[in-house]
Structure formats: structure tokens, C-alpha cells
């Protein structure tokens, strides 16, 4: 199993100890540092089968400055770094910072292009407007390698993502009973573009809803994806492991 999106720096010490105890059960974990004040911690956690990504989350886009840009360039060049992000558009929490979010997104997309790294995208809104704006951004900028993190099934993003050859990463919501439309989306998408993630400590899958997520809970989302694709669990595991390796270029 491969967890392509986690935030290990958000775990409490006892939670991190538990997570580390189970890391040998996973092929790899990508932990994302999304706030300049936590980038050093993310770097420290990138050991063994844990790799790092660095970026500025859209809800923190107002922090972008020449100093932050320089720091992000520094961290992004680390030997354990496999992606830039997460970046993107979030109108759910901070719609008033749309301009700052787009500026931060453009900078990080350019950095990912410069370094030849995948760009990990976040999107969230109450009315689908952020998803539509991000779809338009994708079609305009066409990043070479991009991941739609915690993909939610929005039609415009599906169309744009397919157009630019994006990877679609599914998290805990794939397992939720009312999310049949999301499972239908997973069935439609090219299998070579499917990834799975936990978004630890957020978005826990069934049967752990209401609790803090862990990389080990990846198994529940992967099991649900296997059922959706009518694949035995080992085949779904091998598929998503190979897709993650192709995307993030780890051993």
C-alpha cells in the first residue's frame, strides 16, 4: 500500500509513534508540509519510506512573500522531496483571498515545472466555484504532472484532469455510504491514473469516521477502491503502488 498524501507533522507525539510502528506495512508515504512554520518538521520526518512535499496551502496563501518563496525553493530541492504542494484554491474557508491563492498557485506551479516535480492540488468550495476555477486553470496552464488530491468527483475537474493527464487521488470519502457518485467517478477514470491517500490526520475512512486518521487506515480506502474496480485487493494494491511510483519516482 502507498499513502500518497499525509500530514505527519500534524500528528501528536503518541499518534506519530503509532503511525511509525506501522510504516513497514506500506510501500511509501508522502508527507506534505503546507505551512512555512512547519517545513523543517516535515523535512525531519522524511526518512525511510517517508518522502516529502513542500508547498503553501491555499488557506495560507497570504503568507507568500519573497522570503517564503526563497525558503520554499530551498526545501523543494531536498533529496527526499517528490512533489510541490499542496497548493490550489479553497473558497470554503478563505474565499476573500482568491487573488493571493492564484498568485501562490502560479508560483508553485512554476517551481514544480522548473524542478520536474509533480504538482499536488487542493480544491474546496461550498458551491463548486473553486472546482470550476481550478479546472479552467488546469486547461490554461497544463502542468506536466499533476495530482488532484482528495478528488471529489466534480465534473469540470474530471474533464480538465483527463485532458491534462492528471492523477486522481482518492481518500476516505470514497468509503462513505452516500458517496456513490464518487465511486462511479472512480470506475470511469483510467486505472493508470488512480492513487489512494489518507490525508492523515484528516478525512478518515469508514469505519474510523469521527476519529483522527492514520496512514495504516489506507487499507480501508484501498479495499473500497478494489471493490469499485472489481479487482482482488492485491491487484488494486499493485496497481496503485505502481501508479504512485510512476508519479512520484521513489524506489
Coordinates of N, CA and C in Angstrom, one line a residue:
X1 N 0.8 -1.2 0.0 CA 0.0 0.0 0.0 C 0.9 1.2 0.0
X2 N 0.4 2.3 -0.6 CA 1.1 3.6 -0.7 C 0.1 4.7 -0.3
X3 N 0.5 5.5 0.7 CA -0.2 6.6 1.1 C 0.4 7.8 0.4
X4 N -0.3 8.4 -0.6 CA 0.3 9.4 -1.4 C 0.0 10.8 -0.8
X5 N -0.6 10.9 0.3 CA -0.9 12.2 0.9 C -1.2 12.1 2.4
X6 N -0.2 12.6 3.2 CA -0.4 12.6 4.6 C 0.2 13.9 5.2
X7 N -0.2 14.2 6.4 CA 0.4 15.4 7.1 C 0.9 14.8 8.4
X8 N 2.0 14.1 8.4 CA 2.6 13.5 9.6 C 2.9 14.6 10.7
X9 N 3.2 15.8 10.2 CA 3.6 16.9 11.2 C 2.4 17.3 12.0
X10 N 1.2 17.0 11.6 CA 0.0 17.3 12.4 C -0.3 16.3 13.4
X11 N 0.4 15.2 13.5 CA 0.1 14.2 14.5 C 0.7 14.5 15.8
X12 N 0.0 14.2 16.9 CA 0.5 14.3 18.2 C 1.6 13.3 18.4
X13 N 2.5 13.5 19.4 CA 3.6 12.5 19.6 C 3.2 11.1 19.7
X14 N 2.2 10.8 20.5 CA 1.7 9.4 20.6 C 1.1 8.9 19.3
X15 N 0.4 9.7 18.6 CA -0.1 9.3 17.3 C 1.0 9.0 16.3
X16 N 2.0 9.9 16.3 CA 3.2 9.7 15.4 C 3.9 8.4 15.7
X17 N 4.0 8.1 17.0 CA 4.7 6.8 17.4 C 3.9 5.6 16.9
X18 N 2.6 5.7 17.0 CA 1.7 4.6 16.5 C 1.9 4.5 15.0
X19 N 1.8 5.6 14.3 CA 1.9 5.6 12.8 C 3.3 5.0 12.4
X20 N 4.3 5.4 13.0 CA 5.7 4.9 12.7 C 5.8 3.4 12.9
X21 N 5.1 2.9 13.9 CA 5.1 1.5 14.1 C 4.6 0.7 13.0
X22 N 3.7 1.3 12.2 CA 3.0 0.6 11.1 C 3.6 1.0 9.7
X23 N 4.6 1.8 9.7 CA 5.1 2.3 8.4 C 5.7 1.1 7.6
X24 N 6.3 0.1 8.2 CA 6.8 -1.0 7.4 C 5.7 -1.8 6.6
X25 N 4.5 -1.5 6.9 CA 3.4 -2.2 6.2 C 3.0 -1.4 4.9
X26 N 3.6 -0.3 4.7 CA 3.4 0.5 3.5 C 4.6 0.6 2.6
X27 N 4.4 0.7 1.3 CA 5.5 0.8 0.4 C 6.1 2.2 0.6
X28 N 5.3 3.2 0.7 CA 5.8 4.6 0.8 C 4.7 5.5 1.3
X29 N 5.1 6.6 1.9 CA 4.2 7.6 2.4 C 4.7 9.0 1.9
X30 N 3.9 9.8 1.4 CA 4.3 11.2 1.1 C 3.7 12.1 2.1
X31 N 4.6 12.8 2.9 CA 4.1 13.7 3.9 C 4.3 15.1 3.4
X32 N 3.2 15.9 3.5 CA 3.2 17.3 2.9 C 3.3 18.3 3.9
X33 N 4.3 19.2 3.8 CA 4.4 20.4 4.6 C 3.8 21.6 3.9
X34 N 2.8 22.1 4.5 CA 2.0 23.1 3.8 C 2.0 24.5 4.5
X35 N 2.8 24.7 5.5 CA 3.0 26.0 6.2 C 4.4 26.2 6.4
X36 N 5.0 27.4 6.1 CA 6.4 27.7 6.3 C 6.9 27.4 7.7
X37 N 6.0 27.5 8.7 CA 6.4 27.3 10.0 C 6.6 25.9 10.4
X38 N 6.2 25.0 9.5 CA 6.3 23.5 9.7 C 7.2 22.8 8.7
X39 N 7.8 23.5 7.8 CA 8.5 22.9 6.8 C 9.7 22.1 7.3
X40 N 10.4 22.7 8.3 CA 11.5 22.0 8.9 C 11.1 20.7 9.5
X41 N 10.0 20.6 10.2 CA 9.5 19.4 10.8 C 9.2 18.4 9.7
X42 N 8.6 18.8 8.6 CA 8.3 17.9 7.5 C 9.6 17.3 7.0
X43 N 10.6 18.1 6.9 CA 11.9 17.6 6.4 C 12.5 16.5 7.4
X44 N 12.3 16.7 8.6 CA 12.8 15.8 9.6 C 12.1 14.4 9.5
X45 N 10.8 14.5 9.2 CA 10.0 13.3 9.1 C 10.2 12.4 7.9
X46 N 10.9 13.0 6.9 CA 11.1 12.3 5.6 C 12.3 11.4 5.7
X47 N 12.1 10.2 6.3 CA 13.1 9.2 6.5 C 12.5 7.8 6.1
X48 N 13.4 6.9 5.7 CA 13.0 5.6 5.4 C 12.1 5.6 4.2
X49 N 10.9 5.0 4.4 CA 9.9 5.0 3.3 C 9.0 6.2 3.3
X50 N 9.3 7.3 4.0 CA 8.6 8.5 4.0 C 9.3 9.6 3.2
X51 N 8.6 10.1 2.2 CA 9.1 11.2 1.4 C 8.3 12.5 1.7
X52 N 8.9 13.6 1.2 CA 8.3 14.9 1.5 C 7.8 15.6 0.3
X53 N 6.9 16.5 0.5 CA 6.5 17.5 -0.5 C 6.4 18.8 0.3
X54 N 6.7 19.9 -0.4 CA 6.6 21.2 0.3 C 5.7 22.2 -0.5
X55 N 4.9 22.9 0.2 CA 4.1 23.9 -0.5 C 3.4 24.8 0.4
X56 N 2.6 25.7 -0.1 CA 1.9 26.7 0.6 C 0.4 26.4 0.4
X57 N -0.3 25.9 1.4 CA -1.7 25.6 1.3 C -2.5 26.9 0.9
X58 N -3.6 26.8 0.1 CA -4.3 28.0 -0.3 C -4.8 28.8 0.8
X59 N -5.1 28.2 2.0 CA -5.6 29.0 3.1 C -4.5 29.7 3.8
X60 N -3.3 29.4 3.4 CA -2.1 30.2 3.9 C -1.4 31.0 2.8
X61 N -2.1 31.2 1.7 CA -1.5 31.9 0.5 C -1.1 33.3 0.9
X62 N -1.8 33.9 1.8 CA -1.5 35.3 2.2 C -0.1 35.4 2.8
X63 N 0.5 34.3 3.2 CA 1.9 34.3 3.7 C 3.0 34.4 2.6
X64 N 2.6 34.3 1.4 CA 3.6 34.3 0.3 C 4.3 35.6 0.3
X65 N 5.6 35.6 0.2 CA 6.5 36.8 0.2 C 7.8 36.3 -0.4
X66 N 8.7 37.3 -0.8 CA 10.0 36.9 -1.3 C 10.7 36.0 -0.4
X67 N 10.6 36.2 0.9 CA 11.3 35.3 1.8 C 10.8 33.9 1.8
X68 N 9.5 33.8 1.8 CA 8.8 32.5 1.8 C 9.1 31.8 0.4
X69 N 9.1 32.5 -0.7 CA 9.5 31.9 -1.9 C 10.9 31.4 -1.9
X70 N 11.8 32.1 -1.3 CA 13.2 31.6 -1.3 C 13.3 30.4 -0.4
X71 N 12.6 30.4 0.7 CA 12.6 29.2 1.6 C 12.0 28.0 0.9
X72 N 10.9 28.2 0.2 CA 10.3 27.1 -0.5 C 11.2 26.5 -1.5
X73 N 11.9 27.4 -2.3 CA 12.9 26.9 -3.2 C 13.9 26.0 -2.6
X74 N 14.4 26.5 -1.4 CA 15.4 25.7 -0.6 C 14.9 24.4 -0.3
X75 N 13.7 24.3 0.4 CA 13.2 23.0 0.8 C 12.9 22.1 -0.4
X76 N 12.4 22.7 -1.4 CA 12.0 21.9 -2.6 C 13.1 21.1 -3.3
X77 N 14.3 21.6 -3.0 CA 15.5 20.9 -3.7 C 16.1 19.8 -2.8
X78 N 15.4 19.4 -1.7 CA 15.9 18.3 -0.9 C 15.9 17.0 -1.6
X79 N 16.8 16.1 -1.3 CA 16.9 14.8 -1.9 C 15.7 13.9 -1.6
X80 N 14.9 14.2 -0.6 CA 13.8 13.4 -0.2 C 12.5 13.9 -0.7
X81 N 12.6 15.0 -1.5 CA 11.4 15.7 -2.0 C 10.9 15.1 -3.3
X82 N 9.6 14.8 -3.3 CA 9.0 14.2 -4.5 C 7.8 15.0 -5.1
X83 N 7.5 16.1 -4.6 CA 6.4 16.9 -5.1 C 6.4 18.3 -4.5
X84 N 5.6 19.2 -5.2 CA 5.4 20.5 -4.7 C 3.9 20.6 -4.4
X85 N 3.6 21.1 -3.2 CA 2.2 21.3 -2.8 C 2.0 20.8 -1.4
X86 N 0.8 20.9 -0.9 CA -0.3 21.1 -1.7 C -0.7 22.6 -1.9
X87 N -1.0 22.9 -3.1 CA -1.5 24.3 -3.4 C -2.8 24.2 -4.1
X88 N -3.4 25.3 -4.6 CA -4.7 25.2 -5.2 C -5.6 26.3 -4.8
X89 N -6.9 26.0 -4.8 CA -7.9 27.0 -4.5 C -8.9 26.5 -3.4
X90 N -9.1 27.3 -2.4 CA -10.0 27.0 -1.3 C -10.9 28.2 -1.0
X91 N -12.2 28.1 -1.5 CA -13.1 29.1 -1.3 C -14.0 28.8 -0.1
X92 N -13.8 27.6 0.5 CA -14.7 27.1 1.6 C -14.3 27.9 2.9
X93 N -13.0 28.1 3.1 CA -12.5 28.8 4.3 C -12.2 30.2 4.0
X94 N -11.5 30.5 2.9 CA -11.0 31.8 2.7 C -11.3 32.3 1.3
X95 N -12.5 32.5 0.9 CA -12.8 32.9 -0.5 C -12.3 34.3 -0.7
X96 N -12.1 35.1 0.3 CA -11.7 36.5 0.1 C -10.2 36.6 -0.4
X97 N -9.5 35.5 -0.3 CA -8.1 35.5 -0.7 C -7.8 34.9 -2.0
X98 N -8.9 34.9 -2.9 CA -8.7 34.2 -4.2 C -7.5 34.8 -5.0
X99 N -7.3 36.1 -5.0 CA -6.2 36.6 -5.7 C -4.9 36.1 -5.2
X100 N -4.7 36.1 -3.9 CA -3.5 35.6 -3.2 C -3.3 34.1 -3.5
X101 N -4.4 33.3 -3.5 CA -4.3 31.9 -3.8 C -3.8 31.7 -5.2
X102 N -4.3 32.4 -6.2 CA -3.9 32.2 -7.5 C -2.4 32.6 -7.7
X103 N -2.0 33.6 -7.0 CA -0.6 34.0 -7.1 C 0.3 32.9 -6.5
X104 N -0.1 32.4 -5.4 CA 0.7 31.3 -4.8 C 0.7 30.0 -5.6
X105 N -0.5 29.8 -6.2 CA -0.6 28.6 -7.1 C 0.3 28.8 -8.3
X106 N 0.3 29.9 -8.9 CA 1.1 30.1 -10.1 C 2.6 30.0 -9.8
X107 N 3.0 30.5 -8.6 CA 4.4 30.4 -8.2 C 4.8 28.9 -8.0
X108 N 4.0 28.2 -7.3 CA 4.3 26.8 -7.0 C 4.3 25.9 -8.3
X109 N 3.3 26.3 -9.2 CA 3.3 25.5 -10.5 C 4.6 25.8 -11.3
X110 N 5.1 27.0 -11.3 CA 6.3 27.3 -12.0 C 7.5 26.6 -11.3
X111 N 7.5 26.5 -10.0 CA 8.6 25.8 -9.3 C 8.6 24.3 -9.6
X112 N 7.4 23.7 -9.6 CA 7.3 22.3 -9.9 C 7.8 22.1 -11.3
X113 N 7.4 23.0 -12.3 CA 7.9 22.8 -13.7 C 9.4 22.9 -13.7
X114 N 10.0 23.9 -13.0 CA 11.4 24.1 -13.0 C 12.2 22.9 -12.5
X115 N 11.6 22.3 -11.4 CA 12.3 21.1 -10.8 C 11.9 19.8 -11.3
X116 N 10.9 19.8 -12.2 CA 10.4 18.5 -12.8 C 9.7 17.6 -11.8
X117 N 9.0 18.3 -10.9 CA 8.2 17.6 -9.8 C 6.7 17.6 -10.0
X118 N 6.0 16.6 -9.5 CA 4.5 16.7 -9.6 C 4.0 17.9 -8.8
X119 N 2.9 18.4 -9.2 CA 2.2 19.5 -8.5 C 0.9 18.9 -7.9
X120 N 0.8 19.0 -6.5 CA -0.3 18.4 -5.8 C -1.3 19.5 -5.5
X121 N -2.6 19.3 -6.0 CA -3.6 20.4 -6.0 C -4.7 20.0 -5.0
X122 N -5.1 21.1 -4.2 CA -6.2 21.0 -3.3 C -7.3 21.9 -3.8
X123 N -8.5 21.5 -3.7 CA -9.6 22.4 -4.1 C -10.8 22.1 -3.1
X124 N -11.5 23.2 -2.7 CA -12.7 23.1 -1.9 C -13.5 24.3 -2.0
X125 N -14.8 24.2 -2.1 CA -15.7 25.3 -2.0 C -17.1 24.8 -1.6
X126 N -18.0 25.7 -1.4 CA -19.4 25.4 -1.0 C -20.3 25.2 -2.2
X127 N -19.9 25.8 -3.3 CA -20.8 25.9 -4.5 C -20.2 25.4 -5.8
X128 N -19.0 24.8 -5.7 CA -18.3 24.3 -6.9 C -17.6 25.3 -7.7
X129 N -17.6 26.5 -7.2 CA -16.9 27.6 -8.0 C -15.4 27.4 -8.0
X130 N -14.8 27.0 -6.9 CA -13.4 26.8 -6.8 C -13.0 25.6 -7.8
X131 N -13.8 24.6 -7.8 CA -13.5 23.5 -8.7 C -13.6 23.9 -10.1
X132 N -14.5 24.7 -10.5 CA -14.6 25.3 -11.9 C -13.4 26.2 -12.2
X133 N -13.0 27.0 -11.2 CA -11.9 27.9 -11.5 C -10.6 27.1 -11.6
X134 N -10.4 26.0 -10.8 CA -9.2 25.2 -10.9 C -9.2 24.4 -12.2
X135 N -10.4 24.0 -12.6 CA -10.4 23.3 -13.9 C -10.0 24.2 -15.1
X136 N -10.5 25.4 -15.0 CA -10.1 26.4 -16.0 C -8.6 26.7 -16.0
X137 N -8.0 26.8 -14.7 CA -6.6 27.0 -14.6 C -5.8 25.8 -15.2
X138 N -6.3 24.6 -14.9 CA -5.6 23.4 -15.5 C -5.5 23.5 -17.0
X139 N -6.6 23.8 -17.6 CA -6.7 23.8 -19.1 C -5.8 25.0 -19.6
X140 N -5.7 26.0 -18.9 CA -4.8 27.1 -19.3 C -3.4 26.8 -19.2
X141 N -3.0 26.3 -18.0 CA -1.6 26.1 -17.7 C -1.0 24.8 -18.0
X142 N -1.8 23.7 -18.0 CA -1.4 22.4 -18.4 C -0.1 21.9 -17.8
X143 N 0.0 21.8 -16.5 CA 1.2 21.3 -15.8 C 1.5 19.9 -16.3
X144 N 2.8 19.6 -16.4 CA 3.3 18.3 -17.0 C 2.8 17.1 -16.1
X145 N 2.9 17.3 -14.8 CA 2.5 16.2 -13.9 C 1.7 16.8 -12.7
X146 N 0.5 16.4 -12.6 CA -0.3 17.0 -11.5 C -1.2 15.9 -10.9
X147 N -1.4 16.1 -9.6 CA -2.3 15.2 -8.8 C -3.4 16.0 -8.2
X148 N -4.6 15.5 -8.4 CA -5.8 16.1 -7.8 C -6.1 15.4 -6.5
X149 N -5.6 16.0 -5.4 CA -5.6 15.4 -4.1 C -7.1 15.4 -3.5
X150 N -7.4 14.2 -2.9 CA -8.7 14.0 -2.3 C -9.8 14.4 -3.3
X151 N -9.7 13.8 -4.4 CA -10.6 14.1 -5.6 C -12.0 13.8 -5.1
X152 N -12.9 14.8 -5.5 CA -14.2 14.8 -5.0 C -15.3 14.5 -6.1
X153 N -14.8 14.3 -7.3 CA -15.8 13.9 -8.4 C -16.4 15.1 -9.2
X154 N -16.0 16.3 -9.0 CA -16.6 17.4 -9.8 C -16.4 17.2 -11.3
X155 N -17.5 17.3 -12.0 CA -17.4 17.0 -13.5 C -16.4 17.9 -14.2
X156 N -16.4 19.2 -13.9 CA -15.4 20.1 -14.6 C -14.0 19.6 -14.3
X157 N -13.7 19.3 -13.1 CA -12.3 18.8 -12.8 C -12.0 17.5 -13.4
X158 N -13.0 16.6 -13.5 CA -12.8 15.3 -14.2 C -12.4 15.6 -15.6
X159 N -13.2 16.4 -16.3 CA -12.9 16.7 -17.7 C -11.5 17.3 -17.9
X160 N -11.2 18.3 -17.1 CA -9.9 19.0 -17.2 C -8.8 18.1 -16.8
X161 N -9.0 17.3 -15.7 CA -8.0 16.4 -15.3 C -7.6 15.4 -16.4
X162 N -8.6 14.8 -17.0 CA -8.4 13.9 -18.1 C -7.7 14.5 -19.3
X163 N -8.1 15.8 -19.5 CA -7.4 16.5 -20.7 C -5.9 16.7 -20.5
X164 N -5.5 17.0 -19.2 CA -4.1 17.2 -19.0 C -3.4 16.0 -18.4
X165 N -4.0 14.9 -18.3 CA -3.3 13.7 -17.9 C -3.1 13.7 -16.4
X166 N -4.0 14.2 -15.6 CA -3.8 14.3 -14.1 C -3.9 12.9 -13.5
X167 N -3.3 12.8 -12.3 CA -3.6 11.7 -11.4 C -4.8 12.1 -10.5
X168 N -5.7 11.1 -10.2 CA -6.8 11.3 -9.4 C -6.6 10.5 -8.1
X169 N -6.5 11.2 -7.0 CA -6.2 10.6 -5.7 C -7.4 10.5 -4.8
X170 N -7.8 9.3 -4.4 CA -9.0 9.1 -3.6 C -8.6 8.9 -2.1
X171 N -9.4 9.6 -1.2 CA -9.2 9.5 0.2 C -10.4 8.8 0.9
X172 N -10.5 9.0 2.2 CA -11.6 8.4 3.0 C -13.0 8.5 2.4
X173 N -13.3 9.7 1.9 CA -14.7 9.9 1.4 C -15.2 8.8 0.4
X174 N -14.2 8.2 -0.3 CA -14.6 7.1 -1.2 C -15.4 6.0 -0.5
X175 N -15.1 5.8 0.8 CA -15.8 4.8 1.5 C -17.1 5.2 2.1
X176 N -17.5 6.4 2.1 CA -18.7 6.9 2.8 C -19.9 6.4 2.0
X177 N -20.9 6.0 2.7 CA -22.1 5.3 2.2 C -22.8 6.2 1.1
X178 N -22.9 7.5 1.3 CA -23.6 8.4 0.4 C -22.9 8.8 -0.8
X179 N -21.6 8.3 -0.9 CA -20.7 8.9 -2.0 C -20.7 7.9 -3.2
X180 N -21.8 7.4 -3.6 CA -21.9 6.5 -4.8 C -21.4 7.3 -6.0
X181 N -21.7 8.6 -6.2 CA -21.3 9.3 -7.3 C -19.8 9.4 -7.4
X182 N -19.1 9.4 -6.3 CA -17.6 9.4 -6.3 C -17.1 8.1 -6.7
X183 N -17.8 7.0 -6.3 CA -17.3 5.7 -6.7 C -17.6 5.5 -8.2
X184 N -18.6 6.0 -8.7 CA -18.9 6.0 -10.1 C -17.8 6.7 -10.9
X185 N -17.3 7.8 -10.4 CA -16.2 8.5 -11.0 C -15.0 7.7 -11.0
X186 N -14.7 7.0 -9.9 CA -13.5 6.1 -9.9 C -13.6 5.0 -10.9
X187 N -14.8 4.5 -11.2 CA -15.0 3.5 -12.2 C -14.7 4.0 -13.6
X188 N -15.0 5.3 -13.8 CA -14.9 5.8 -15.2 C -13.4 6.2 -15.5
X189 N -12.6 6.5 -14.5 CA -11.3 7.1 -14.7 C -10.3 6.0 -15.2
X190 N -9.3 6.4 -15.9 CA -8.3 5.4 -16.4 C -7.6 4.8 -15.1
X191 N -7.4 3.5 -15.1 CA -6.9 2.9 -14.0 C -5.4 3.3 -13.7
X192 N -4.7 3.6 -14.8 CA -3.3 4.0 -14.6 C -3.2 5.4 -14.0
X193 N -4.3 6.1 -13.7 CA -4.3 7.4 -13.2 C -4.8 7.5 -11.8
X194 N -5.1 6.3 -11.1 CA -5.7 6.3 -9.8 C -4.6 6.2 -8.7
X195 N -4.8 7.0 -7.7 CA -4.0 6.9 -6.5 C -4.9 6.9 -5.3
X196 N -4.3 6.5 -4.1 CA -5.0 6.5 -2.9 C -4.2 7.2 -1.8
X197 N -4.9 7.7 -0.8 CA -4.3 8.6 0.2 C -5.1 8.5 1.5
X198 N -4.5 9.0 2.6 CA -5.3 9.1 3.8 C -5.6 10.6 4.1
X199 N -4.7 11.5 3.7 CA -4.8 12.9 4.2 C -4.7 13.0 5.7
X200 N -4.0 12.0 6.3 CA -3.7 12.0 7.8 C -3.4 13.4 8.3
X201 N -4.0 13.8 9.4 CA -4.9 13.1 10.3 C -6.4 13.4 9.9
X202 N -6.6 13.9 8.7 CA -8.0 14.3 8.2 C -8.6 13.2 7.4
X203 N -9.9 13.4 7.1 CA -10.7 12.5 6.1 C -10.6 11.0 6.4
X204 N -10.8 10.6 7.7 CA -10.7 9.2 8.0 C -11.7 8.4 7.2
X205 N -11.4 7.2 6.8 CA -12.4 6.3 6.1 C -13.3 5.6 7.1
X206 N -14.4 5.0 6.5 CA -15.1 4.1 7.3 C -14.2 2.9 7.6
X207 N -14.2 2.3 8.8 CA -15.1 2.5 9.9 C -14.5 3.5 11.0
X208 N -13.6 4.4 10.6 CA -12.9 5.3 11.5 C -13.4 6.7 11.5
X209 N -14.6 7.0 10.9 CA -15.1 8.3 10.8 C -15.3 8.9 12.2
X210 N -14.9 10.2 12.3 CA -15.0 10.8 13.6 C -13.8 10.7 14.4
X211 N -12.8 10.0 13.9 CA -11.5 9.8 14.6 C -10.4 10.5 13.8
X212 N -9.2 10.5 14.4 CA -8.1 11.1 13.7 C -7.5 10.0 12.7
X213 N -7.2 10.4 11.5 CA -6.7 9.4 10.5 C -5.3 9.0 10.8
X214 N -4.9 7.9 10.2 CA -3.5 7.3 10.2 C -3.2 6.8 8.8
X215 N -1.9 6.7 8.5 CA -1.5 6.1 7.2 C -2.0 4.6 7.1
X216 N -2.0 3.9 8.3 CA -2.5 2.5 8.3 C -3.9 2.3 7.8
X217 N -4.7 3.4 8.0 CA -6.1 3.3 7.6 C -6.3 3.3 6.1
X218 N -5.2 3.5 5.4 CA -5.2 3.4 3.9 C -5.8 2.1 3.4
X219 N -5.7 1.1 4.2 CA -6.3 -0.2 3.8 C -7.8 -0.2 3.5
X220 N -8.5 0.6 4.3 CA -10.0 0.7 4.1 C -10.3 1.4 2.8
X221 N -9.7 2.4 2.5 CA -9.9 3.1 1.2 C -9.5 2.3 0.0
X222 N -8.4 1.6 0.1 CA -7.9 0.7 -0.9 C -8.9 -0.4 -1.1
X223 N -9.4 -1.0 0.0 CA -10.3 -2.1 -0.2 C -11.6 -1.7 -0.9
X224 N -12.0 -0.4 -0.6 CA -13.3 0.1 -1.2 C -13.0 0.3 -2.7
X225 N -11.8 0.8 -3.0 CA -11.4 1.0 -4.5 C -11.4 -0.3 -5.2
X226 N -10.8 -1.3 -4.5 CA -10.8 -2.7 -5.2 C -12.2 -3.2 -5.5
X227 N -13.1 -3.0 -4.6 CA -14.5 -3.4 -4.8 C -15.1 -2.6 -6.0
X228 N -14.8 -1.3 -6.0 CA -15.4 -0.5 -7.1 C -14.9 -0.9 -8.4
X229 N -13.6 -1.3 -8.5 CA -13.0 -1.7 -9.8 C -13.1 -3.2 -10.0
X230 N -13.8 -3.9 -9.1 CA -14.0 -5.4 -9.3 C -12.6 -6.1 -9.4
X231 N -11.7 -5.7 -8.5 CA -10.4 -6.3 -8.5 C -10.1 -6.9 -7.2
X232 N -9.4 -8.0 -7.1 CA -8.9 -8.5 -5.8 C -8.0 -7.5 -5.2
X233 N -8.0 -7.5 -3.9 CA -7.3 -6.5 -3.1 C -5.8 -6.4 -3.6
X234 N -5.1 -7.6 -3.7 CA -3.7 -7.5 -4.1 C -3.5 -6.8 -5.5
X235 N -4.4 -7.0 -6.4 CA -4.3 -6.3 -7.7 C -4.5 -4.8 -7.6
X236 N -5.5 -4.4 -6.8 CA -5.7 -3.0 -6.6 C -4.5 -2.3 -5.9
X237 N -3.9 -3.1 -5.0 CA -2.7 -2.6 -4.2 C -1.6 -2.5 -5.2
X238 N -1.3 -3.5 -6.0 CA -0.2 -3.4 -7.0 C -0.4 -2.2 -8.0
X239 N -1.7 -2.1 -8.4 CA -2.0 -1.0 -9.4 C -1.7 0.4 -8.8
X240 N -2.2 0.6 -7.6 CA -2.0 2.0 -7.0 C -0.5 2.2 -6.6
X241 N 0.1 1.1 -6.2 CA 1.6 1.2 -5.8 C 2.4 1.6 -7.1
X242 N 2.1 1.0 -8.2 CA 2.8 1.3 -9.4 C 2.5 2.7 -9.9
X243 N 1.2 3.1 -9.8 CA 0.9 4.4 -10.2 C 1.6 5.5 -9.4
X244 N 1.7 5.2 -8.1 CA 2.3 6.2 -7.2 C 3.8 6.3 -7.5
X245 N 4.4 5.1 -7.8 CA 5.8 5.1 -8.1 C 6.1 5.9 -9.4
X246 N 5.2 5.7 -10.4 CA 5.4 6.4 -11.7 C 5.2 7.9 -11.5
X247 N 4.3 8.3 -10.6 CA 4.1 9.7 -10.4 C 5.2 10.4 -9.6
X248 N 5.6 9.7 -8.5 CA 6.5 10.4 -7.5 C 7.9 9.9 -7.6
X249 N 8.2 8.9 -8.4 CA 9.6 8.5 -8.7 C 10.4 8.1 -7.5
X250 N 9.7 7.3 -6.6 CA 10.5 6.8 -5.5 C 10.9 5.4 -5.8
X251 N 11.8 4.8 -5.0 CA 12.3 3.5 -5.2 C 11.2 2.4 -5.1

